[in-house]
Amino acid sequence: MKKHLFTIILWILIAVVAQKIWAQTGNIPDEAYQKVLTYVDPVLSGAHPDMTLMRLGDNFYMAGSSFHLTPYLPIYHSTDLVHWQIISRVVAPGWTGYINDTPSGGIWQGGLAEFGGFYWVYYSINSQQYFSKATSMQGPWSAPTRVTATTVTGYDNSVFVDDNGTPYMLMKNGKFINRIQAIDPRTGQLTGPLLNLDWINVTEKYSWAEGPKMCKRNGWYYYFIAGNVGGGQWVLRTPEITEDKSQWEEMGQFFASITDASASFRGPNHLTQPIELNDGTWWALSHSFQSLGSDSWEGKGRQGLLHRVIWDDKGKPTGTAPTSKPQLKPNLPKSGIPWSLPRSDYFDDSSLKLTWHFLNRTAASRYSLTERSGWLTLNPPAAGKTHLLHKEGGYYFTLTTKVDFDATANGHEAGLYLTNGNESVTSRVYSGFNNGKKIGFTFSDTQSSQETKFEIDNTLGNVLWLKVERDYHNIKGYYSSNGIEWIQIGNQISSLNLDKAQPNYNWWVGTSNGLLASGKKAQFDHYLYRDGFFGMRALGHNNFFGVEPRGSGVNRGMSNTTSKGGWLMLAGVELGRGERVPASVTVDAASTLGGVLEIWIDDLEEDGTKIAEIAISNTGGANSWKSFSAEVLKVSGQHDLFLRWSGPPNAFIIRSIKFNLDNPTLSYRDETSPFQTPYVWKVYPNPVQQSLTIESDYPDNNYQIYNLQRVLIKSGRFAGSTEQKIDLEGLPPGIYILELVSGNKREVFKLSKINQVVN
């Protein structure tokens, strides 16, 4: 018994020591092959510049520069430093104070602090400091109050609160000015002597010495400064907050050298205040442009990275270098917050979701969520345009909308919109008018006077579905009558001119995606990010462990590296609602060994839900692809999707995944039909053996039957109020598409052809 008890205690001690080792060294345990213990940067995809970080108990809050994106200054919340969501916006577009509303104007910086019984955020408008305060981080926030001072307070500041509760503003103005002054906790205004630290960068040793942040450890005050937009981060320390240069120690570069040749974030800086966790580890965020060789994503803006901070025995802090590989995440509780990416919206609420923004105040006043229930209305000026946008997330995704738009004059457009910071490089998939109703896909670069445009006649009418697909540096446009069967508009277009570095650092804000209306009112039923019913590349993962890319070109996919498992996450997958929800899931796989692929949502193990399991068999080789399917549990909405491998090393390669709707109903009801009968088209039987019957209330009808490769099998025309029989004898068993058209009405049905039953 004593021996058994000793063994138990020994194993407990080993586990505790192991946990401490993992916490101190970042070594990743084998458990990570089955559970989500890692993260992959960027944790904040898209432009998240100039961040500051604050801890309040078990909660973390972040803010940064919003520039001309309005409503201004979002506040982000997290419980694990990996998953973030916007919980409030500080300054509304309607604030009557003066904000420069042009590209790169707006609000710079967002310094968070807690003191004097309030939460505070300090920010810059036209190089002058303002603050707002609240009793909750969710707001409401007070109207901006200007900070009065005897010096120019700058535009790149932060706030540090000492152990005794005294808050200090760390001020930055121009290349040579670095100063510190206490804040009166009762009024939020500066008070006491101004400490002049201009000696720090008098010789430009630290480039701009910008974005000052401070933390305290073991009695030392650490002062972190960034170089410039391109990178560089340094640290100094002092035993007391003083302007006396002799008390300060310059400790050199903060970040460790990058050793990962595949790391594409190579200039991290503007470090947040490092934060200590309960397990003794320290963490901080930074921002960085993304570029590796000629593969540039700088157009996205400065994206948000998470770093472990390691302190040596002399007290010098070093931040982990950016890497393309998974990293052990902080030992913090999960919150259920999804990965930070654009969120789908069905426009059911009476107020706009916090994830949306506009590029100017005018656009922020030209929308409605109440004019038509369940729809977003965009109402542009007669000779202008308006929009609603998200920060671009990811490198492989789709954007989908359903639009109701009656284009009647040249210049009328409504649809999906991708744009850089000042709308000089844009792409649109739209319903519009160009000497007639059109459906179009265009990419326009006014900086180089280049435009690529594809247009077709709109035969579907005012209501149709539109989709943009981003496949790394290529984009495609599609349209549909029902959101199930999609037709590509023209050819794919390179997005390199949108993705690469932009003038004026893309006006500081990065690329945005969303909805646009020009010249006339348009209404949108929904906006879906990463449509799960459209094929999704496994390469588009946002987190992973134990899997690596295999193959090249169209045959490039992901496979497990060991027999321990492995997984990847596709964040923000939209799985529909109502009757438009998945019945099954299909993956394209290649394998000689075979194995099992599990499909989970929201997480793995106890915090997630397994919705499907797919058996993968031998396909004949790594370049021999087959489709494998399985039914899924009932699921809807937007979820982070996880794929988990089981089998020997390189068990199988997954190229893509797609969810499938159940067979759509073969009776189509048209609410606008003038006929008394409730159905316009009836199609039966399904599955079909030898012949198909169609009934219609429309006076004139056309039908086409295609296979899944879009090859026309049969077509014809028939009058309404009669039964039309179509002979399908001799047609091989399989899935076929029936398209019915009458005037501007169109509907698509999925048919299952089976062999004749022999008794």
mmCIF file of C-alpha atoms in Angstrom, residues 375-380 384-387 401-417 427-434 438-442 455 458 461-468 478-479 489 514-526:
data_model
loop_
_atom_site.group_PDB
_atom_site.id
_atom_site.type_symbol
_atom_site.label_atom_id
_atom_site.label_comp_id
_atom_site.label_asym_id
_atom_site.label_seq_id
_atom_site.Cartn_x
_atom_site.Cartn_y
_atom_site.Cartn_z
ATOM 1 C CA TRP A 375 -31.992 42.535 -44.577
ATOM 2 C CA LEU A 376 -29.234 45.149 -44.680
ATOM 3 C CA THR A 377 -30.097 48.201 -46.763
ATOM 4 C CA LEU A 378 -27.259 50.254 -48.245
ATOM 5 C CA ASN A 379 -28.440 53.620 -49.581
ATOM 6 C CA PRO A 380 -25.649 55.397 -51.481
ATOM 7 C CA GLY A 384 -21.739 57.838 -55.260
ATOM 8 C CA LYS A 385 -21.246 54.604 -53.361
ATOM 9 C CA THR A 386 -21.420 53.241 -49.857
ATOM 10 C CA HIS A 387 -20.186 50.086 -48.153
ATOM 11 C CA THR A 401 -24.235 37.269 -50.233
ATOM 12 C CA LYS A 402 -27.799 37.319 -51.531
ATOM 13 C CA VAL A 403 -28.728 40.694 -52.985
ATOM 14 C CA ASP A 404 -31.986 42.303 -54.111
ATOM 15 C CA PHE A 405 -31.087 45.109 -56.506
ATOM 16 C CA ASP A 406 -32.947 46.660 -59.432
ATOM 17 C CA ALA A 407 -30.163 48.182 -61.525
ATOM 18 C CA THR A 408 -31.647 50.569 -64.099
ATOM 19 C CA ALA A 409 -28.849 52.925 -65.184
ATOM 20 C CA ASN A 410 -25.172 52.744 -66.025
ATOM 21 C CA GLY A 411 -23.086 52.866 -62.866
ATOM 22 C CA HIS A 412 -25.618 51.050 -60.698
ATOM 23 C CA GLU A 413 -23.854 48.197 -58.860
ATOM 24 C CA ALA A 414 -24.383 46.138 -55.725
ATOM 25 C CA GLY A 415 -22.463 43.154 -54.420
ATOM 26 C CA LEU A 416 -19.232 41.997 -52.810
ATOM 27 C CA TYR A 417 -16.267 44.322 -52.373
ATOM 28 C CA SER A 427 -12.332 44.025 -56.724
ATOM 29 C CA ARG A 428 -16.107 43.582 -57.063
ATOM 30 C CA VAL A 429 -18.588 40.811 -57.858
ATOM 31 C CA TYR A 430 -21.851 42.562 -58.585
ATOM 32 C CA SER A 431 -25.324 42.835 -59.995
ATOM 33 C CA GLY A 432 -25.352 45.975 -62.083
ATOM 34 C CA PHE A 433 -26.218 47.861 -65.237
ATOM 35 C CA ASN A 434 -24.068 48.545 -68.303
ATOM 36 C CA LYS A 438 -25.406 42.655 -65.974
ATOM 37 C CA ILE A 439 -23.635 40.329 -63.585
ATOM 38 C CA GLY A 440 -19.961 41.218 -63.327
ATOM 39 C CA PHE A 441 -16.561 40.516 -61.806
ATOM 40 C CA THR A 442 -13.877 43.170 -61.944
ATOM 41 C CA GLU A 455 -19.656 40.817 -67.538
ATOM 42 C CA ASN A 458 -28.387 39.094 -66.028
ATOM 43 C CA GLY A 461 -33.704 39.124 -62.235
ATOM 44 C CA ASN A 462 -33.217 41.396 -59.243
ATOM 45 C CA VAL A 463 -32.593 38.693 -56.620
ATOM 46 C CA LEU A 464 -29.478 36.553 -56.955
ATOM 47 C CA TRP A 465 -26.545 35.127 -55.010
ATOM 48 C CA LEU A 466 -22.945 36.297 -55.450
ATOM 49 C CA LYS A 467 -19.686 34.796 -54.258
ATOM 50 C CA VAL A 468 -15.992 35.713 -54.136
ATOM 51 C CA TYR A 478 -19.504 33.400 -59.089
ATOM 52 C CA TYR A 479 -23.260 33.847 -59.268
ATOM 53 C CA ILE A 489 -17.966 34.700 -64.029
ATOM 54 C CA GLY A 514 -17.563 43.333 -47.463
ATOM 55 C CA LEU A 515 -20.583 44.768 -49.277
ATOM 56 C CA LEU A 516 -20.965 47.691 -51.692
ATOM 57 C CA ALA A 517 -23.766 49.641 -53.351
ATOM 58 C CA SER A 518 -23.302 52.310 -56.019
ATOM 59 C CA GLY A 519 -25.826 54.768 -57.444
ATOM 60 C CA LYS A 520 -28.978 53.146 -56.057
ATOM 61 C CA LYS A 521 -30.357 51.488 -52.927
ATOM 62 C CA ALA A 522 -29.513 47.784 -52.503
ATOM 63 C CA GLN A 523 -30.648 45.213 -49.947
ATOM 64 C CA PHE A 524 -28.655 42.206 -48.725
ATOM 65 C CA ASP A 525 -30.193 39.146 -47.082
ATOM 66 C CA HIS A 526 -26.937 37.942 -45.541
#
